[in-house]
PDB file of C-alpha atoms in Angstrom:
ATOM      1  CA  UNK A   1      -0.208  -0.054   0.309  1.00 49.00           C
ATOM      2  CA  UNK A   2       1.522   3.566  -1.067  1.00 72.00           C
ATOM      3  CA  UNK A   3       1.754   6.146   1.833  1.00 77.00           C
ATOM      4  CA  UNK A   4      -0.330   7.761   1.015  1.00 73.00           C
ATOM      5  CA  UNK A   5      -2.614   5.255   1.139  1.00 74.00           C
ATOM      6  CA  UNK A   6      -1.697   4.376   5.057  1.00 81.00           C
ATOM      7  CA  UNK A   7      -1.585   7.889   6.205  1.00 81.00           C
ATOM      8  CA  UNK A   8      -5.041   8.765   4.993  1.00 77.00           C
ATOM      9  CA  UNK A   9      -6.197   4.865   6.355  1.00 82.00           C
ATOM     10  CA  UNK A  10      -4.236   6.111   9.315  1.00 85.00           C
ATOM     11  CA  UNK A  11      -6.771   8.809   9.446  1.00 81.00           C
ATOM     12  CA  UNK A  12      -9.576   7.973   8.406  1.00 83.00           C
ATOM     13  CA  UNK A  13      -9.129   5.231  11.360  1.00 88.00           C
ATOM     14  CA  UNK A  14      -8.500   8.548  14.346  1.00 87.00           C
ATOM     15  CA  UNK A  15     -11.870   9.793  12.631  1.00 85.00           C
ATOM     16  CA  UNK A  16     -13.547   6.880  12.839  1.00 89.00           C
ATOM     17  CA  UNK A  17     -13.076   6.412  16.826  1.00 92.00           C
ATOM     18  CA  UNK A  18     -13.221  10.643  17.274  1.00 89.00           C
ATOM     19  CA  UNK A  19     -16.678  10.915  15.882  1.00 88.00           C
ATOM     20  CA  UNK A  20     -18.309   8.118  18.258  1.00 91.00           C
ATOM     21  CA  UNK A  21     -16.411   9.281  21.403  1.00 91.00           C
ATOM     22  CA  UNK A  22     -17.346  12.993  20.134  1.00 89.00           C
ATOM     23  CA  UNK A  23     -21.398  12.112  19.144  1.00 89.00           C
ATOM     24  CA  UNK A  24     -22.137   9.608  21.745  1.00 91.00           C
ATOM     25  CA  UNK A  25     -19.920  11.015  24.284  1.00 88.00           C
ATOM     26  CA  UNK A  26     -22.407  14.214  23.711  1.00 88.00           C
ATOM     27  CA  UNK A  27     -24.974  12.467  24.115  1.00 87.00           C
ATOM     28  CA  UNK A  28     -24.689  11.434  26.883  1.00 87.00           C
ATOM     29  CA  UNK A  29     -23.035  14.398  28.606  1.00 86.00           C
ATOM     30  CA  UNK A  30     -25.900  16.331  27.394  1.00 83.00           C
ATOM     31  CA  UNK A  31     -23.600  18.700  25.196  1.00 87.00           C
ATOM     32  CA  UNK A  32     -25.068  18.951  22.105  1.00 84.00           C
ATOM     33  CA  UNK A  33     -21.928  21.051  21.236  1.00 84.00           C
ATOM     34  CA  UNK A  34     -19.647  17.860  21.560  1.00 87.00           C
ATOM     35  CA  UNK A  35     -22.372  16.293  18.926  1.00 85.00           C
ATOM     36  CA  UNK A  36     -21.981  18.634  16.104  1.00 81.00           C
ATOM     37  CA  UNK A  37     -18.440  18.871  16.706  1.00 81.00           C
ATOM     38  CA  UNK A  38     -18.753  14.868  15.677  1.00 84.00           C
ATOM     39  CA  UNK A  39     -20.816  15.120  12.723  1.00 78.00           C
ATOM     40  CA  UNK A  40     -18.358  18.078  12.381  1.00 74.00           C
ATOM     41  CA  UNK A  41     -15.077  14.863  12.050  1.00 78.00           C
ATOM     42  CA  UNK A  42     -17.101  12.879  10.606  1.00 78.00           C
ATOM     43  CA  UNK A  43     -17.532  15.661   7.730  1.00 71.00           C
ATOM     44  CA  UNK A  44     -13.562  14.709   7.600  1.00 66.00           C
ATOM     45  CA  UNK A  45     -13.558  11.733   7.886  1.00 73.00           C
ATOM     46  CA  UNK A  46     -15.691  11.259   4.552  1.00 71.00           C
ATOM     47  CA  UNK A  47     -13.291  13.598   2.769  1.00 66.00           C
ATOM     48  CA  UNK A  48     -10.913  10.886   3.648  1.00 64.00           C
ATOM     49  CA  UNK A  49     -12.689   8.469   2.022  1.00 71.00           C
ATOM     50  CA  UNK A  50     -13.077  10.655  -0.755  1.00 67.00           C
ATOM     51  CA  UNK A  51     -10.044  11.773  -0.713  1.00 63.00           C
ATOM     52  CA  UNK A  52      -8.895   7.127  -1.565  1.00 65.00           C
ATOM     53  CA  UNK A  53     -10.468   7.347  -4.811  1.00 66.00           C
ATOM     54  CA  UNK A  54      -9.205  10.434  -5.795  1.00 61.00           C
ATOM     55  CA  UNK A  55      -5.845   9.426  -5.086  1.00 61.00           C
ATOM     56  CA  UNK A  56      -6.077   5.992  -7.369  1.00 65.00           C
ATOM     57  CA  UNK A  57      -8.128   8.038 -10.111  1.00 65.00           C
ATOM     58  CA  UNK A  58      -5.115  10.666 -10.222  1.00 59.00           C
ATOM     59  CA  UNK A  59      -2.471   7.782 -10.912  1.00 61.00           C
ATOM     60  CA  UNK A  60      -4.708   7.165 -14.097  1.00 64.00           C
ATOM     61  CA  UNK A  61      -1.288   7.144 -16.952  1.00 63.00           C
ATOM     62  CA  UNK A  62      -2.641   9.836 -19.595  1.00 59.00           C
ATOM     63  CA  UNK A  63      -4.392   8.930 -22.372  1.00 62.00           C
ATOM     64  CA  UNK A  64      -5.858   9.704 -26.063  1.00 62.00           C
ATOM     65  CA  UNK A  65      -8.674  10.985 -24.858  1.00 66.00           C
ATOM     66  CA  UNK A  66      -7.151  12.814 -22.011  1.00 61.00           C
ATOM     67  CA  UNK A  67      -3.548  13.435 -23.246  1.00 57.00           C
ATOM     68  CA  UNK A  68      -2.897  15.595 -19.936  1.00 56.00           C
ATOM     69  CA  UNK A  69      -3.619  12.452 -17.228  1.00 59.00           C
ATOM     70  CA  UNK A  70      -6.226  12.655 -14.633  1.00 60.00           C
ATOM     71  CA  UNK A  71      -3.993  14.988 -12.303  1.00 60.00           C
ATOM     72  CA  UNK A  72      -7.706  17.464 -12.076  1.00 66.00           C
ATOM     73  CA  UNK A  73     -10.229  14.769 -10.425  1.00 69.00           C
ATOM     74  CA  UNK A  74      -8.474  16.077  -7.049  1.00 69.00           C
ATOM     75  CA  UNK A  75      -9.575  19.316  -7.792  1.00 72.00           C
ATOM     76  CA  UNK A  76     -12.918  18.727  -9.061  1.00 76.00           C
ATOM     77  CA  UNK A  77     -12.609  15.982  -5.309  1.00 74.00           C
ATOM     78  CA  UNK A  78     -12.076  18.995  -3.043  1.00 75.00           C
ATOM     79  CA  UNK A  79     -14.866  21.081  -4.682  1.00 81.00           C
ATOM     80  CA  UNK A  80     -17.052  18.251  -3.601  1.00 81.00           C
ATOM     81  CA  UNK A  81     -15.195  18.584   0.048  1.00 78.00           C
ATOM     82  CA  UNK A  82     -16.049  22.121   0.227  1.00 83.00           C
ATOM     83  CA  UNK A  83     -19.744  21.686  -1.232  1.00 86.00           C
ATOM     84  CA  UNK A  84     -20.398  18.215   1.330  1.00 81.00           C
ATOM     85  CA  UNK A  85     -18.753  20.584   4.070  1.00 81.00           C
ATOM     86  CA  UNK A  86     -21.021  24.104   3.580  1.00 86.00           C
ATOM     87  CA  UNK A  87     -24.026  21.896   3.527  1.00 86.00           C
ATOM     88  CA  UNK A  88     -22.716  20.249   6.642  1.00 80.00           C
ATOM     89  CA  UNK A  89     -23.326  23.835   8.570  1.00 83.00           C
ATOM     90  CA  UNK A  90     -25.656  24.280   7.217  1.00 88.00           C
ATOM     91  CA  UNK A  91     -27.147  22.068   8.738  1.00 84.00           C
ATOM     92  CA  UNK A  92     -25.540  22.419  11.660  1.00 81.00           C
ATOM     93  CA  UNK A  93     -26.952  25.048  12.116  1.00 87.00           C
ATOM     94  CA  UNK A  94     -30.201  24.854  11.690  1.00 86.00           C
ATOM     95  CA  UNK A  95     -30.482  21.127  14.218  1.00 81.00           C
ATOM     96  CA  UNK A  96     -29.054  23.743  17.256  1.00 82.00           C
ATOM     97  CA  UNK A  97     -32.382  26.144  17.313  1.00 84.00           C
ATOM     98  CA  UNK A  98     -34.437  22.742  17.938  1.00 81.00           C
ATOM     99  CA  UNK A  99     -32.310  21.666  21.505  1.00 80.00           C
ATOM    100  CA  UNK A 100     -33.542  21.627  25.182  1.00 79.00           C
ATOM    101  CA  UNK A 101     -30.325  22.957  26.583  1.00 80.00           C
ATOM    102  CA  UNK A 102     -28.608  21.256  29.956  1.00 81.00           C
ATOM    103  CA  UNK A 103     -25.241  21.113  32.230  1.00 86.00           C
ATOM    104  CA  UNK A 104     -22.959  19.935  31.086  1.00 86.00           C
ATOM    105  CA  UNK A 105     -20.315  17.415  33.283  1.00 89.00           C
ATOM    106  CA  UNK A 106     -17.526  19.083  33.825  1.00 89.00           C
ATOM    107  CA  UNK A 107     -15.426  16.043  33.537  1.00 88.00           C
ATOM    108  CA  UNK A 108     -15.902  16.059  29.962  1.00 90.00           C
ATOM    109  CA  UNK A 109     -13.282  18.906  29.497  1.00 90.00           C
ATOM    110  CA  UNK A 110     -10.511  15.397  29.791  1.00 91.00           C
ATOM    111  CA  UNK A 111     -11.942  13.577  26.921  1.00 91.00           C
ATOM    112  CA  UNK A 112     -11.892  16.140  24.488  1.00 90.00           C
ATOM    113  CA  UNK A 113      -8.075  16.807  25.291  1.00 91.00           C
ATOM    114  CA  UNK A 114      -7.286  13.136  24.655  1.00 91.00           C
ATOM    115  CA  UNK A 115      -9.153  13.491  21.407  1.00 90.00           C
ATOM    116  CA  UNK A 116      -7.494  16.781  20.349  1.00 90.00           C
ATOM    117  CA  UNK A 117      -4.632  15.142  20.751  1.00 91.00           C
ATOM    118  CA  UNK A 118      -5.492  12.433  18.785  1.00 91.00           C
ATOM    119  CA  UNK A 119      -6.430  14.724  15.986  1.00 87.00           C
ATOM    120  CA  UNK A 120      -3.306  16.303  16.457  1.00 91.00           C
ATOM    121  CA  UNK A 121      -1.032  13.543  15.572  1.00 92.00           C
ATOM    122  CA  UNK A 122      -2.746  12.280  12.968  1.00 88.00           C
ATOM    123  CA  UNK A 123      -3.072  15.746  10.989  1.00 88.00           C
ATOM    124  CA  UNK A 124       1.024  15.477  11.306  1.00 90.00           C
ATOM    125  CA  UNK A 125       1.664  12.480  10.188  1.00 89.00           C
ATOM    126  CA  UNK A 126      -0.642  13.376   7.261  1.00 86.00           C
ATOM    127  CA  UNK A 127       1.611  16.596   6.551  1.00 87.00           C
ATOM    128  CA  UNK A 128       4.307  15.247   7.170  1.00 88.00           C
ATOM    129  CA  UNK A 129       3.804  11.950   3.942  1.00 84.00           C
ATOM    130  CA  UNK A 130       1.036  15.770   2.382  1.00 83.00           C
ATOM    131  CA  UNK A 131       4.996  17.317   2.336  1.00 84.00           C
ATOM    132  CA  UNK A 132       6.854  14.943   1.670  1.00 83.00           C
ATOM    133  CA  UNK A 133       4.834  13.291  -1.809  1.00 76.00           C
ATOM    134  CA  UNK A 134       4.071  16.035  -2.752  1.00 72.00           C
ATOM    135  CA  UNK A 135      -0.234  15.795  -2.531  1.00 74.00           C
ATOM    136  CA  UNK A 136      -2.599  18.229  -2.635  1.00 68.00           C
ATOM    137  CA  UNK A 137      -5.468  16.164  -1.619  1.00 68.00           C
ATOM    138  CA  UNK A 138      -2.826  14.953   1.461  1.00 79.00           C
ATOM    139  CA  UNK A 139      -1.701  18.810   2.373  1.00 81.00           C
ATOM    140  CA  UNK A 140      -5.892  19.678   2.487  1.00 75.00           C
ATOM    141  CA  UNK A 141      -6.779  16.592   4.582  1.00 76.00           C
ATOM    142  CA  UNK A 142      -4.183  18.389   6.919  1.00 84.00           C
ATOM    143  CA  UNK A 143      -5.479  21.439   7.407  1.00 83.00           C
ATOM    144  CA  UNK A 144      -8.760  20.044   7.705  1.00 77.00           C
ATOM    145  CA  UNK A 145      -7.711  17.558  10.615  1.00 80.00           C
ATOM    146  CA  UNK A 146      -5.316  20.358  12.071  1.00 86.00           C
ATOM    147  CA  UNK A 147      -8.417  22.827  11.852  1.00 81.00           C
ATOM    148  CA  UNK A 148     -10.832  20.804  13.816  1.00 77.00           C
ATOM    149  CA  UNK A 149      -8.832  19.913  15.697  1.00 83.00           C
ATOM    150  CA  UNK A 150      -8.029  23.206  17.403  1.00 84.00           C
ATOM    151  CA  UNK A 151     -11.999  24.067  17.526  1.00 75.00           C
ATOM    152  CA  UNK A 152     -12.191  21.608  19.381  1.00 80.00           C
ATOM    153  CA  UNK A 153     -10.112  23.110  22.173  1.00 83.00           C
ATOM    154  CA  UNK A 154     -13.012  26.074  21.980  1.00 82.00           C
ATOM    155  CA  UNK A 155     -15.521  23.378  23.295  1.00 85.00           C
ATOM    156  CA  UNK A 156     -13.711  23.486  26.961  1.00 86.00           C
ATOM    157  CA  UNK A 157     -14.367  26.767  26.905  1.00 88.00           C
ATOM    158  CA  UNK A 158     -17.900  26.241  26.456  1.00 88.00           C
ATOM    159  CA  UNK A 159     -18.261  22.950  29.033  1.00 88.00           C
ATOM    160  CA  UNK A 160     -16.906  24.781  31.730  1.00 89.00           C
ATOM    161  CA  UNK A 161     -19.614  28.553  30.766  1.00 90.00           C
ATOM    162  CA  UNK A 162     -21.805  26.332  30.747  1.00 89.00           C
ATOM    163  CA  UNK A 163     -21.930  25.444  34.418  1.00 88.00           C
ATOM    164  CA  UNK A 164     -23.178  28.939  34.485  1.00 90.00           C
ATOM    165  CA  UNK A 165     -25.693  29.533  30.905  1.00 88.00           C
ATOM    166  CA  UNK A 166     -27.553  26.576  29.573  1.00 85.00           C
ATOM    167  CA  UNK A 167     -27.481  28.296  26.255  1.00 83.00           C
ATOM    168  CA  UNK A 168     -23.671  28.586  25.789  1.00 88.00           C
ATOM    169  CA  UNK A 169     -23.795  25.731  24.232  1.00 86.00           C
ATOM    170  CA  UNK A 170     -26.076  26.341  21.489  1.00 86.00           C
ATOM    171  CA  UNK A 171     -22.938  29.601  20.471  1.00 87.00           C
ATOM    172  CA  UNK A 172     -20.894  26.223  19.837  1.00 81.00           C
ATOM    173  CA  UNK A 173     -22.802  24.730  18.054  1.00 80.00           C
ATOM    174  CA  UNK A 174     -23.396  27.561  15.524  1.00 85.00           C
ATOM    175  CA  UNK A 175     -19.546  28.870  15.642  1.00 82.00           C
ATOM    176  CA  UNK A 176     -18.381  25.231  15.103  1.00 77.00           C
ATOM    177  CA  UNK A 177     -21.173  25.724  11.876  1.00 83.00           C
ATOM    178  CA  UNK A 178     -19.554  28.987  10.763  1.00 86.00           C
ATOM    179  CA  UNK A 179     -16.892  28.356  11.060  1.00 80.00           C
ATOM    180  CA  UNK A 180     -16.997  25.246   8.480  1.00 79.00           C
ATOM    181  CA  UNK A 181     -19.000  26.757   6.389  1.00 87.00           C
ATOM    182  CA  UNK A 182     -16.245  29.599   5.839  1.00 87.00           C
ATOM    183  CA  UNK A 183     -13.894  27.388   5.826  1.00 79.00           C
ATOM    184  CA  UNK A 184     -16.112  25.353   2.794  1.00 84.00           C
ATOM    185  CA  UNK A 185     -16.513  28.700   1.008  1.00 89.00           C
ATOM    186  CA  UNK A 186     -13.200  29.100   0.465  1.00 84.00           C
ATOM    187  CA  UNK A 187     -11.942  25.146  -0.537  1.00 80.00           C
ATOM    188  CA  UNK A 188     -14.959  25.411  -2.553  1.00 85.00           C
ATOM    189  CA  UNK A 189     -13.801  28.962  -4.166  1.00 83.00           C
ATOM    190  CA  UNK A 190      -9.783  27.752  -4.412  1.00 76.00           C
ATOM    191  CA  UNK A 191     -10.912  24.771  -6.054  1.00 76.00           C
ATOM    192  CA  UNK A 192     -12.511  26.614  -8.927  1.00 79.00           C
ATOM    193  CA  UNK A 193      -9.719  28.358  -9.306  1.00 72.00           C
ATOM    194  CA  UNK A 194      -7.490  25.877  -9.710  1.00 70.00           C
ATOM    195  CA  UNK A 195     -10.050  24.320 -11.798  1.00 72.00           C
ATOM    196  CA  UNK A 196     -10.242  27.104 -14.477  1.00 70.00           C
ATOM    197  CA  UNK A 197      -6.730  27.135 -14.058  1.00 62.00           C
ATOM    198  CA  UNK A 198      -3.454  28.308 -12.170  1.00 61.00           C
ATOM    199  CA  UNK A 199      -0.083  29.738 -12.501  1.00 61.00           C
ATOM    200  CA  UNK A 200       2.264  27.802  -9.880  1.00 63.00           C
ATOM    201  CA  UNK A 201       5.538  29.513  -8.874  1.00 65.00           C
ATOM    202  CA  UNK A 202       8.658  27.104  -8.031  1.00 66.00           C
ATOM    203  CA  UNK A 203      11.109  29.365  -8.796  1.00 75.00           C
ATOM    204  CA  UNK A 204      13.595  26.410  -7.603  1.00 77.00           C
ATOM    205  CA  UNK A 205      11.824  24.221 -10.162  1.00 76.00           C
ATOM    206  CA  UNK A 206      11.990  26.988 -13.059  1.00 79.00           C
ATOM    207  CA  UNK A 207      15.416  27.205 -12.075  1.00 81.00           C
ATOM    208  CA  UNK A 208      16.346  24.071 -12.690  1.00 81.00           C
ATOM    209  CA  UNK A 209      14.419  23.601 -16.214  1.00 80.00           C
ATOM    210  CA  UNK A 210      16.060  27.188 -17.896  1.00 82.00           C
ATOM    211  CA  UNK A 211      19.949  25.123 -16.074  1.00 82.00           C
ATOM    212  CA  UNK A 212      18.558  21.806 -19.094  1.00 81.00           C
ATOM    213  CA  UNK A 213      17.402  23.628 -21.323  1.00 80.00           C
ATOM    214  CA  UNK A 214      20.757  25.897 -22.227  1.00 79.00           C
ATOM    215  CA  UNK A 215      22.469  23.562 -22.507  1.00 80.00           C
ATOM    216  CA  UNK A 216      22.056  23.393 -25.512  1.00 77.00           C
ATOM    217  CA  UNK A 217      22.565  26.236 -27.787  1.00 74.00           C
ATOM    218  CA  UNK A 218      20.298  26.105 -30.343  1.00 72.00           C
ATOM    219  CA  UNK A 219      17.577  27.825 -28.813  1.00 78.00           C
ATOM    220  CA  UNK A 220      16.583  30.406 -25.972  1.00 75.00           C
ATOM    221  CA  UNK A 221      14.210  29.506 -23.249  1.00 78.00           C
ATOM    222  CA  UNK A 222      11.635  32.720 -24.040  1.00 79.00           C
ATOM    223  CA  UNK A 223       9.334  31.801 -21.287  1.00 82.00           C
ATOM    224  CA  UNK A 224       8.095  28.961 -18.827  1.00 82.00           C
ATOM    225  CA  UNK A 225       4.482  28.292 -17.713  1.00 78.00           C
ATOM    226  CA  UNK A 226       3.953  25.702 -14.510  1.00 77.00           C
ATOM    227  CA  UNK A 227       0.713  24.158 -14.667  1.00 73.00           C
ATOM    228  CA  UNK A 228      -0.132  21.814 -11.186  1.00 68.00           C
ATOM    229  CA  UNK A 229      -2.326  18.701 -12.274  1.00 62.00           C
ATOM    230  CA  UNK A 230      -3.029  17.658  -9.363  1.00 58.00           C
ATOM    231  CA  UNK A 231       0.442  15.630  -8.390  1.00 57.00           C
ATOM    232  CA  UNK A 232       1.845  16.568 -11.048  1.00 67.00           C
ATOM    233  CA  UNK A 233       2.914  19.634 -13.205  1.00 73.00           C
ATOM    234  CA  UNK A 234       2.219  20.588 -17.098  1.00 76.00           C
ATOM    235  CA  UNK A 235       5.203  22.897 -18.505  1.00 78.00           C
ATOM    236  CA  UNK A 236       4.533  25.047 -21.169  1.00 82.00           C
ATOM    237  CA  UNK A 237       8.146  26.207 -22.729  1.00 82.00           C
ATOM    238  CA  UNK A 238       8.158  29.069 -24.778  1.00 84.00           C
ATOM    239  CA  UNK A 239      12.145  28.114 -26.885  1.00 80.00           C
ATOM    240  CA  UNK A 240      13.000  30.274 -29.956  1.00 79.00           C
ATOM    241  CA  UNK A 241      15.251  29.328 -32.211  1.00 79.00           C
ATOM    242  CA  UNK A 242      19.008  31.335 -32.787  1.00 73.00           C
ATOM    243  CA  UNK A 243      19.649  29.827 -35.465  1.00 70.00           C
ATOM    244  CA  UNK A 244      18.591  27.862 -38.786  1.00 73.00           C
ATOM    245  CA  UNK A 245      17.750  24.754 -37.843  1.00 73.00           C
ATOM    246  CA  UNK A 246      15.409  21.229 -40.039  1.00 74.00           C
ATOM    247  CA  UNK A 247      12.816  20.910 -38.607  1.00 74.00           C
ATOM    248  CA  UNK A 248      13.957  17.170 -38.023  1.00 76.00           C
ATOM    249  CA  UNK A 249      17.156  18.703 -35.245  1.00 77.00           C
ATOM    250  CA  UNK A 250      14.719  20.429 -33.274  1.00 79.00           C
ATOM    251  CA  UNK A 251      12.560  17.710 -32.571  1.00 80.00           C
ATOM    252  CA  UNK A 252      15.382  15.995 -31.919  1.00 82.00           C
ATOM    253  CA  UNK A 253      16.417  18.979 -29.155  1.00 79.00           C
ATOM    254  CA  UNK A 254      12.568  18.776 -27.760  1.00 82.00           C
ATOM    255  CA  UNK A 255      12.530  15.412 -26.994  1.00 84.00           C
ATOM    256  CA  UNK A 256      16.056  15.904 -26.097  1.00 83.00           C
ATOM    257  CA  UNK A 257      14.674  18.327 -22.953  1.00 81.00           C
ATOM    258  CA  UNK A 258      11.897  16.589 -22.436  1.00 82.00           C
ATOM    259  CA  UNK A 259      13.112  12.329 -21.995  1.00 83.00           C
ATOM    260  CA  UNK A 260      15.880  14.406 -20.060  1.00 81.00           C
ATOM    261  CA  UNK A 261      13.356  16.812 -17.689  1.00 79.00           C
ATOM    262  CA  UNK A 262      10.919  14.027 -17.077  1.00 79.00           C
ATOM    263  CA  UNK A 263      13.000  11.765 -15.533  1.00 75.00           C
ATOM    264  CA  UNK A 264      14.176  14.142 -12.971  1.00 73.00           C
ATOM    265  CA  UNK A 265      12.095  13.542  -9.455  1.00 61.00           C
ATOM    266  CA  UNK A 266       9.759  16.899 -10.087  1.00 73.00           C
ATOM    267  CA  UNK A 267       7.183  15.914 -10.886  1.00 71.00           C
ATOM    268  CA  UNK A 268       6.847  17.578 -14.945  1.00 74.00           C
ATOM    269  CA  UNK A 269       4.925  15.124 -16.520  1.00 71.00           C
ATOM    270  CA  UNK A 270       3.528  17.010 -18.982  1.00 75.00           C
ATOM    271  CA  UNK A 271       5.840  19.293 -21.083  1.00 79.00           C
ATOM    272  CA  UNK A 272       4.767  21.690 -24.008  1.00 79.00           C
ATOM    273  CA  UNK A 273       6.910  23.058 -26.323  1.00 82.00           C
ATOM    274  CA  UNK A 274       6.067  26.315 -28.373  1.00 80.00           C
ATOM    275  CA  UNK A 275       8.069  28.777 -30.620  1.00 77.00           C
ATOM    276  CA  UNK A 276       8.419  32.205 -31.604  1.00 69.00           C
TER     277      UNK A 276
END
């Protein structure tokens, strides 16, 4: 099993455990906010399941119908994640006005702290693997898990204040919902931008590409555009011919450049040339 999938499966197991403990603990502990936070964790769990599907599809080879591969499926998956989170947030706000609130036991605080620590461990694991594998999905999933863990810390304050004002429990649920909706809107906007097409700035990669192209004295590099396609990059090189050479020779140069760039571990999978 690939390291990306292992990290996601571990996070899924953590989310299953955390969500069940939150929901059950919230029900028996009369803590509506903890139940809602458990629902929030379930949404994180669903996104991880979708992420695993996205990784399998996104790494499929390019073909005649999809010459640039399936990398953009990552952004479709993340867009779906955002829409799902938006719906969950709206549902939570609706339900928060339908509950009769009671004072929760103070001991629930220790349960919350233990769950936060577990979530942060899982988020760290996702981040490390995501950065190493340049996996956008893992990085996004890590961010969501970390934010969900930090938001759970606010439950400690809510439980304490609910000892004096029971309606604080309702406010806590609404705050979680608003945070979830804000995060969802930001994610939806970001992934719509990626699907439309947005350049990716990585000066280190661009500098390395220029060094390779500059070795061929018959051409000058006018420009290069790097576009992220899920786990890979699409590189568009604009070249200018220095002197008269045959089309066959120019194609040979392009093939050598493409072969050398793809051999490097930079994620440059789709390379396009434009001559001026």
